[in-house]
CSV table of C-alpha atoms in Angstrom, one decimal:
chain,number,residue,atom,x,y,z
A,1,MET,CA,153.7,-6.0,23.7
A,2,SER,CA,151.2,-8.9,23.2
A,3,LEU,CA,147.5,-7.9,23.3
A,4,PRO,CA,144.9,-9.9,25.2
A,5,PHE,CA,142.0,-11.7,23.5
A,6,GLY,CA,139.3,-9.1,22.7
A,7,ALA,CA,141.7,-6.2,22.2
A,8,THR,CA,140.1,-3.7,19.8
A,9,MET,CA,141.3,-0.8,17.7
A,10,PHE,CA,140.3,2.8,18.3
A,11,THR,CA,138.0,3.6,15.4
A,12,PRO,CA,137.0,7.3,15.5
A,13,LEU,CA,135.7,7.5,11.9
A,14,GLU,CA,133.6,4.3,12.0
A,15,SER,CA,132.3,5.0,15.5
A,16,SER,CA,131.4,8.6,14.6
A,17,LEU,CA,129.5,7.5,11.5
A,18,GLY,CA,127.7,4.9,13.6
A,19,GLY,CA,126.8,7.5,16.2
A,20,LEU,CA,125.5,9.8,13.6
A,21,MET,CA,123.2,7.0,12.3
A,22,ILE,CA,122.0,6.1,15.8
A,23,GLY,CA,121.2,9.8,16.4
A,24,ALA,CA,119.5,10.0,13.0
A,25,SER,CA,117.3,7.0,13.9
A,26,ALA,CA,116.2,8.7,17.1
A,27,SER,CA,115.5,12.0,15.4
A,28,LEU,CA,113.6,10.3,12.6
A,29,ALA,CA,111.4,8.4,15.1
A,30,TYR,CA,110.7,11.5,17.1
A,31,LEU,CA,110.1,14.1,14.4
A,32,VAL,CA,108.1,11.8,12.2
A,33,ASP,CA,106.2,9.6,14.7
A,34,GLY,CA,106.7,11.4,18.0
A,35,ARG,CA,108.4,8.2,19.5
A,36,ILE,CA,111.3,8.0,21.9
A,37,THR,CA,113.8,5.4,20.7
A,38,GLY,CA,114.6,3.6,23.9
A,39,ILE,CA,115.1,0.0,22.8
A,40,SER,CA,114.1,-1.6,26.1
A,41,GLY,CA,111.0,0.7,26.2
A,42,ILE,CA,110.1,-0.6,22.7
A,43,MET,CA,111.0,-4.3,23.1
A,44,GLY,CA,109.5,-4.9,26.6
A,45,PRO,CA,106.1,-3.3,26.1
A,46,PHE,CA,105.8,-5.0,22.6
A,47,LEU,CA,106.4,-8.4,24.1
A,48,ARG,CA,104.0,-7.7,26.9
A,49,GLY,CA,101.4,-6.7,24.4
A,50,VAL,CA,101.9,-9.8,22.4
A,51,GLY,CA,101.5,-11.9,25.6
A,52,GLN,CA,98.3,-10.0,26.4
A,53,CYS,CA,97.0,-10.5,22.8
A,54,GLU,CA,96.8,-6.7,22.2
A,55,PRO,CA,95.7,-5.9,18.6
A,56,MET,CA,98.5,-5.2,16.2
A,57,LYS,CA,97.8,-1.5,15.6
A,58,ASP,CA,98.8,2.0,16.6
A,59,GLY,CA,101.8,1.8,19.1
A,60,GLN,CA,102.0,-1.9,19.0
A,61,LEU,CA,102.2,-1.9,15.2
A,62,TRP,CA,104.9,0.8,15.3
A,63,LYS,CA,107.0,-1.3,17.7
A,64,LEU,CA,106.6,-4.3,15.4
A,65,PHE,CA,108.0,-2.5,12.4
A,66,PHE,CA,110.8,-0.9,14.4
A,67,LEU,CA,111.9,-4.2,15.9
A,68,THR,CA,111.7,-5.8,12.4
A,69,GLY,CA,114.0,-3.2,11.0
A,70,LEU,CA,116.4,-3.6,14.0
A,71,LEU,CA,116.6,-7.4,13.5
A,72,LEU,CA,116.9,-7.1,9.7
A,73,GLY,CA,119.6,-4.4,10.0
A,74,GLY,CA,121.5,-6.7,12.4
A,75,LEU,CA,121.5,-9.4,9.6
A,76,VAL,CA,122.7,-6.9,7.0
A,77,ASN,CA,125.6,-6.1,9.3
A,78,LEU,CA,126.8,-9.6,8.6
A,79,ALA,CA,128.3,-8.0,5.5
A,80,ASN,CA,130.7,-6.3,7.9
A,81,TRP,CA,130.9,-9.3,10.3
A,82,GLU,CA,134.6,-9.2,11.0
A,83,PHE,CA,134.1,-5.8,12.7
A,84,SER,CA,130.5,-5.9,13.8
A,85,TYR,CA,130.4,-9.5,15.0
A,86,PRO,CA,133.9,-10.8,16.0
A,87,PRO,CA,134.1,-13.8,18.3
A,88,ALA,CA,132.4,-13.0,21.6
A,89,PRO,CA,134.6,-12.8,24.7
A,90,PRO,CA,135.4,-16.2,26.2
A,91,LEU,CA,133.5,-15.6,29.4
A,92,HIS,CA,131.9,-18.2,31.6
A,93,ALA,CA,128.3,-19.1,30.6
A,94,ALA,CA,127.1,-18.1,34.0
A,95,ARG,CA,128.5,-14.6,33.5
A,96,TYR,CA,126.5,-14.1,30.3
A,97,LEU,CA,123.4,-15.3,32.0
A,98,LEU,CA,123.9,-13.1,35.0
A,99,ALA,CA,124.5,-10.2,32.7
A,100,GLY,CA,121.3,-10.8,30.8
A,101,ILE,CA,119.3,-11.0,34.0
A,102,SER,CA,120.8,-7.8,35.4
A,103,VAL,CA,120.2,-5.8,32.2
A,104,GLY,CA,116.6,-7.1,32.0
A,105,ILE,CA,115.9,-6.1,35.6
A,106,GLY,CA,117.7,-2.8,35.4
A,107,THR,CA,116.1,-1.6,32.2
A,108,ARG,CA,112.6,-2.3,33.5
A,109,ILE,CA,113.1,-0.8,36.9
A,110,GLY,CA,115.2,2.1,35.6
A,111,LYS,CA,113.0,2.6,32.5
A,112,GLY,CA,115.8,3.0,30.0
A,113,CYS,CA,119.4,2.3,29.0
A,114,THR,CA,122.0,3.8,26.7
A,115,SER,CA,119.5,4.7,24.0
A,116,GLY,CA,116.5,5.9,26.0
A,117,HIS,CA,118.4,7.7,28.7
A,118,GLY,CA,121.6,8.5,26.7
A,119,ILE,CA,120.8,9.3,23.1
A,120,CYS,CA,117.2,10.6,23.9
A,121,GLY,CA,117.1,11.6,27.6
A,122,LEU,CA,120.3,13.7,27.8
A,123,PRO,CA,119.4,16.1,25.0
A,124,ARG,CA,115.9,16.4,26.5
A,125,PHE,CA,117.6,17.7,29.6
A,126,SER,CA,115.7,15.0,31.6
A,127,LEU,CA,117.0,15.1,35.2
A,128,ARG,CA,116.2,11.4,35.4
A,129,SER,CA,118.5,10.6,32.5
A,130,TRP,CA,121.3,12.9,33.8
A,131,ILE,CA,121.2,10.8,37.0
A,132,SER,CA,120.8,7.4,35.3
A,133,VAL,CA,123.6,7.7,32.8
A,134,PRO,CA,126.4,8.6,35.3
A,135,THR,CA,125.1,5.9,37.6
A,136,PHE,CA,125.2,3.0,35.1
A,137,MET,CA,128.4,4.3,33.6
A,138,ALA,CA,130.1,4.3,37.1
A,139,VAL,CA,128.7,0.8,38.0
A,140,ALA,CA,129.7,-0.6,34.7
A,141,ALA,CA,133.3,0.8,34.9
A,142,ALA,CA,133.6,-0.5,38.5
A,143,THR,CA,132.4,-4.0,37.3
A,144,VAL,CA,135.0,-4.1,34.6
A,145,ALA,CA,137.7,-2.9,37.0
A,146,ILE,CA,136.8,-5.6,39.5
A,147,THR,CA,136.5,-8.5,37.0
A,148,ARG,CA,139.5,-7.6,34.9
A,149,HIS,CA,142.0,-6.1,37.3
A,150,ALA,CA,141.0,-7.3,40.8
A,151,LEU,CA,139.8,-10.8,40.0
A,152,LYS,CA,141.8,-11.1,36.8
A,153,SER,CA,139.0,-13.2,35.4
A,154,ASP,CA,139.4,-11.8,31.8
A,155,GLY,CA,143.2,-12.3,31.4
A,156,GLU,CA,145.9,-9.7,31.6
A,157,TYR,CA,145.0,-6.2,30.5
A,158,SER,CA,147.9,-3.8,30.8
A,159,PRO,CA,147.1,0.0,31.0
A,160,GLN,CA,147.3,1.4,27.5
A,161,ILE,CA,145.2,3.2,24.9
A,162,ALA,CA,144.0,1.3,21.9
A,163,GLU,CA,145.8,1.9,18.7
A,164,VAL,CA,144.0,3.9,16.0
A,165,GLN,CA,142.6,1.9,13.1
A,166,TRP,CA,144.3,3.5,10.1
A,167,PRO,CA,143.4,3.5,7.3
A,168,PRO,CA,139.8,3.2,8.4
A,169,ARG,CA,137.4,0.6,7.1
A,170,TRP,CA,135.2,3.1,5.3
A,171,GLU,CA,133.4,1.0,2.6
A,172,TYR,CA,130.6,-0.5,4.7
A,173,PRO,CA,130.1,2.5,7.0
A,174,LEU,CA,129.9,4.9,4.0
A,175,ALA,CA,127.4,2.6,2.2
A,176,THR,CA,125.1,2.2,5.2
A,177,PHE,CA,125.4,6.0,6.0
A,178,LEU,CA,124.3,6.9,2.4
A,179,GLY,CA,121.6,4.3,2.5
A,180,SER,CA,120.3,5.8,5.8
A,181,LEU,CA,120.1,9.2,4.1
A,182,VAL,CA,118.0,7.7,1.3
A,183,LEU,CA,115.7,6.1,3.8
A,184,ILE,CA,115.2,9.3,5.7
A,185,ALA,CA,114.4,11.2,2.5
A,186,LEU,CA,111.9,8.6,1.6
A,187,CYS,CA,110.2,8.8,5.0
A,188,VAL,CA,109.9,12.6,4.6
A,189,LEU,CA,108.6,12.4,1.0
A,190,VAL,CA,106.1,9.5,0.9
A,191,PRO,CA,102.4,10.0,1.8
A,192,ASP,CA,101.3,9.1,5.4
A,193,ARG,CA,99.6,5.9,4.3
A,194,TYR,CA,103.1,4.5,3.5
A,195,ARG,CA,105.0,6.6,6.0
A,196,ILE,CA,103.3,5.0,9.0
A,197,TYR,CA,105.0,1.7,8.0
A,198,LEU,CA,108.2,3.0,6.4
A,199,SER,CA,109.2,5.3,9.2
A,200,PRO,CA,109.4,2.9,12.1
A,201,PHE,CA,111.0,0.2,9.9
A,202,SER,CA,113.6,2.7,8.7
A,203,SER,CA,114.3,3.9,12.2
A,204,GLY,CA,115.0,0.4,13.4
A,205,LEU,CA,117.1,-0.4,10.3
A,206,ILE,CA,119.2,2.7,10.6
A,207,PHE,CA,119.6,2.1,14.4
A,208,ALA,CA,121.0,-1.4,13.7
A,209,PHE,CA,123.3,0.0,11.0
A,210,GLY,CA,124.7,2.5,13.5
A,211,LEU,CA,125.2,-0.2,16.1
A,212,GLY,CA,127.1,-2.4,13.6
A,213,VAL,CA,129.2,0.4,12.1
A,214,SER,CA,130.2,1.9,15.5
A,215,GLY,CA,131.2,-1.4,17.1
A,216,MET,CA,128.5,-1.4,19.7
A,217,THR,CA,127.6,-5.0,18.7
A,218,ASN,CA,131.1,-6.1,19.8
A,219,PRO,CA,131.0,-6.7,23.6
A,220,SER,CA,134.8,-6.5,23.8
A,221,LYS,CA,134.8,-3.0,22.3
A,222,VAL,CA,132.2,-1.9,24.9
A,223,MET,CA,134.1,-3.4,27.8
A,224,ASN,CA,137.3,-1.9,26.6
A,225,PHE,CA,135.7,1.5,26.6
A,226,LEU,CA,134.6,1.0,30.2
A,227,ASP,CA,138.1,-0.1,31.2
A,228,PHE,CA,139.4,3.4,32.0
A,229,GLY,CA,142.3,2.2,34.0
A,230,GLY,CA,143.4,-0.6,31.7
A,231,TYR,CA,143.1,-1.3,27.9
A,232,TRP,CA,141.0,1.7,27.0
A,233,ASP,CA,139.3,2.1,23.6
A,234,PRO,CA,137.6,5.6,23.5
A,235,SER,CA,135.6,4.8,20.4
A,236,LEU,CA,132.2,4.7,22.2
A,237,ALA,CA,132.6,8.3,23.4
A,238,PHE,CA,132.5,9.2,19.7
A,239,VAL,CA,129.3,7.1,19.3
A,240,MET,CA,127.5,8.8,22.1
A,241,GLY,CA,128.9,12.3,21.3
A,242,CYS,CA,128.0,12.1,17.6
A,243,GLY,CA,124.6,10.5,18.3
A,244,ILE,CA,123.6,13.4,20.6
A,245,CYS,CA,124.9,15.9,18.1
A,246,VAL,CA,122.2,14.7,15.8
A,247,SER,CA,119.4,13.8,18.2
A,248,GLY,CA,120.0,16.9,20.4
A,249,PRO,CA,118.8,19.5,17.9
A,250,ALA,CA,115.8,17.3,17.0
A,251,PHE,CA,114.6,16.9,20.6
A,252,ILE,CA,115.3,20.6,21.5
A,253,LEU,CA,113.4,21.8,18.4
A,254,ALA,CA,110.5,19.5,19.1
A,255,GLU,CA,110.3,20.6,22.8
A,256,GLN,CA,110.5,24.3,21.9
A,257,LEU,CA,107.8,24.0,19.2
A,258,GLY,CA,105.8,21.2,20.7
A,259,LYS,CA,102.9,23.5,21.6
A,260,VAL,CA,102.5,24.8,18.0
A,261,THR,CA,103.7,21.8,15.9
A,262,LYS,CA,103.2,18.0,15.8
A,263,PRO,CA,105.1,15.1,14.4
A,264,LEU,CA,105.1,14.7,10.6
A,265,ILE,CA,102.5,11.9,10.6
A,266,GLU,CA,99.0,13.3,11.1
A,267,GLY,CA,97.4,12.4,14.4
A,268,CYS,CA,100.7,11.6,16.2
A,269,LYS,CA,101.9,13.4,19.3
A,270,PHE,CA,105.3,13.8,20.8
A,271,GLU,CA,106.0,11.4,23.6
A,272,ASN,CA,107.0,13.2,26.8
A,273,PRO,CA,108.2,10.8,29.5
A,274,PRO,CA,108.6,12.4,33.0
A,275,LYS,CA,111.9,14.2,33.4
A,276,LYS,CA,111.8,14.2,37.2
A,277,GLY,CA,110.8,12.0,40.2
A,278,ASN,CA,110.9,8.4,41.2
A,279,TYR,CA,114.6,8.5,41.8
A,280,VAL,CA,115.1,5.5,44.1
A,281,PRO,CA,113.9,2.9,41.5
A,282,LEU,CA,115.8,4.9,38.8
A,283,VAL,CA,119.1,4.5,40.7
A,284,ILE,CA,118.5,0.9,41.6
A,285,GLY,CA,117.6,0.1,38.0
A,286,ALA,CA,120.6,2.0,36.5
A,287,SER,CA,122.8,0.1,38.9
A,288,PHE,CA,121.5,-3.3,37.9
A,289,PHE,CA,121.9,-2.3,34.2
A,290,GLY,CA,125.4,-1.0,34.8
A,291,LEU,CA,126.3,-4.3,36.5
A,292,GLY,CA,125.0,-6.3,33.5
A,293,TRP,CA,126.6,-4.0,31.0
A,294,GLY,CA,130.0,-4.2,32.7
A,295,LEU,CA,129.8,-8.0,33.0
A,296,CYS,CA,129.6,-8.7,29.3
A,297,GLY,CA,129.2,-5.4,27.3
A,298,LEU,CA,125.6,-5.9,26.2
A,299,CYS,CA,122.7,-3.6,26.3
A,300,PRO,CA,119.2,-4.2,24.7
A,301,GLY,CA,119.8,-2.6,21.3
A,302,PRO,CA,123.1,-4.4,20.4
A,303,ALA,CA,121.8,-7.6,22.0
A,304,LEU,CA,118.7,-7.7,19.7
A,305,ALA,CA,120.6,-6.6,16.6
A,306,ALA,CA,123.2,-9.3,17.2
A,307,LEU,CA,120.9,-12.1,18.3
A,308,ILE,CA,120.5,-13.9,15.0
A,309,PRO,CA,124.0,-13.1,13.7
A,310,LYS,CA,125.6,-14.5,16.9
A,311,ILE,CA,123.7,-17.7,16.5
A,312,VAL,CA,124.8,-17.9,12.8
A,313,THR,CA,128.5,-17.1,13.6
A,314,GLY,CA,128.4,-19.4,16.6
A,315,VAL,CA,127.4,-22.3,14.4
A,316,TRP,CA,129.8,-21.3,11.6
A,317,HIS,CA,132.8,-21.0,13.9
A,318,SER,CA,131.7,-23.5,16.6
A,319,TRP,CA,132.4,-20.8,19.2
A,320,GLU,CA,130.4,-21.4,22.4
A,321,PRO,CA,130.6,-17.8,23.8
A,322,ASP,CA,128.6,-16.6,20.8
A,323,PHE,CA,125.8,-18.8,22.0
A,324,GLY,CA,126.3,-17.3,25.5
A,325,MET,CA,125.9,-13.9,24.0
A,326,ALA,CA,122.7,-14.9,22.2
A,327,ALA,CA,121.3,-16.5,25.4
A,328,ALA,CA,122.0,-13.3,27.3
A,329,ALA,CA,120.0,-11.3,24.7
A,330,LEU,CA,117.0,-13.7,25.2
A,331,LEU,CA,117.4,-13.4,28.9
A,332,ILE,CA,117.2,-9.6,28.7
A,333,ALA,CA,113.8,-9.9,27.1
A,334,ILE,CA,112.5,-12.6,29.4
A,335,THR,CA,113.8,-11.0,32.6
A,336,TRP,CA,112.3,-7.6,31.5
A,337,LEU,CA,108.9,-9.3,31.2
A,338,VAL,CA,109.2,-11.1,34.6
A,339,THR,CA,110.3,-7.9,36.3
A,340,ASP,CA,107.4,-6.1,34.7
A,341,ARG,CA,104.9,-8.5,36.2
A,342,VAL,CA,106.5,-8.1,39.6
A,343,VAL,CA,106.5,-4.3,39.4
A,344,VAL,CA,102.9,-4.2,38.3
A,345,TYR,CA,101.8,-6.6,41.1
A,346,LEU,CA,103.7,-4.6,43.8
A,347,THR,CA,102.3,-1.3,42.4
A,348,THR,CA,98.7,-2.7,42.5
A,349,VAL,CA,99.2,-4.1,46.1
A,350,THR,CA,100.6,-0.7,47.2
A,351,GLN,CA,97.7,1.2,45.7
A,352,LYS,CA,95.1,-1.1,47.3
A,353,GLN,CA,96.8,-0.7,50.6
A,354,GLY,CA,96.8,3.1,50.2
A,355,GLU,CA,93.1,3.1,49.3
A,356,ALA,CA,92.3,0.9,52.2
A,357,SER,CA,94.3,3.1,54.6
A,358,ALA,CA,92.6,6.2,53.3
A,359,GLU,CA,89.2,4.6,53.7
A,360,THR,CA,89.9,3.6,57.3
A,361,GLU,CA,91.1,7.1,58.2
A,362,LYS,CA,87.9,8.5,56.6
A,363,GLN,CA,85.8,6.2,58.7
A,364,ILE,CA,87.6,7.0,61.9
A,365,SER,CA,87.3,10.8,61.1
A,366,GLY,CA,83.6,10.3,60.5
A,367,THR,CA,83.1,8.4,63.8
A,368,VAL,CA,85.0,11.1,65.8
C-alpha cells in the first residue's frame, strides 16, 4: 500500500524518551525556580515586557534564559534533522497563516496549550486544564478529520496504524537524554548565583531536546496522531504520558509540601495559577488553539524550537512549506501580543463600566 506524503512511523522509544525530557524540564523549572513551564505563558509575557521596556531582571530574566535555551536546543536538534525537521507538509500558505493566528489567539484567551495545560496543569489537578485539554484535543481531531477526510485537502489517508520504527534510532535520543541528566545534576549542585541563570537555560534546552527527540517538531507526526479515524500514529500519547509520569510527582510533591518548603533557589515561590473559574474564555481559547493545532500540527513550543531550523532547511532544500511553518511560528507570537492588547483593553473598559455603575447605584441609594 502506498503511503501519503507526511506518513510517519510509530516511535514508542524515541517519543517516550522525549516525553521524559519534557517532563523533566517542567519539573526542573518548578522545583528549582517555582515556574510553570507553559511555553505561551513564557513567550507572550516576555515579548510584552520587551515592548514595554521592562527591566531585564527577575521573571523577565528567567524567561529570557529559558527561551534562549529553547531556541538553542532547537538548533542542536539539527543533528537529528531527518527525524526532528523533515520537510513540512505541503499545505497552502493561507492554512499555515490561519493556523498561526488561531494558535496565538487561543493560547492567550485560554491561557495555555499542550505544555501549560497538559504537562503542567493535568498533574496539578487543575479543573481548568482538565476542561481545556479535552476541548482542544476534540477540536483538533475534528479539524484533521474535516480537512483530510471530508475535504480531502491533504491527499488520500487510508485508515491504518503507523508501522513501528524498528530498530529505533536511539543514538541522538540517548545522547540528549544523558546530557539532560547532567544539566539537571549541575542545576542542583551549583550555588544560587549560578543556578539562577543555569536552571532556566537548562529547562529550555531540555524542553527543546524533548520536542526534537519525540517528534513534536514534525507537524505531520502531530496531525497523524490527531487522525484517529485515518492514518494514526500513536507516538504522541507516549510523549504526554511519559511527560506527566515525570512532572506529576514533582507537582504533587510541591503542592503537598508547598506550605512548608520552597523552590531550591532562595527567595523563589511556587507559581500557583487558578485551577477553577473563567470557563467561557477558557473553552473559547482552547477551541481556537485546537483549530490551529489541527490545521498544521503546531503549538508554541515546537513552533519556537523549529523556527530557525525551518528557515535553514527551507533555504537548504528550497522547500516553501518550511517557510510557511516558520511564518506560522512568528504569527503565533504576533497574534498573542495583539490579542493580549485587546483583552487588556476590554478588561479595563469592563472594569470602568462596573465602577461607574456601582457609583451610580450608590448615588441613587443615597438620594432615596
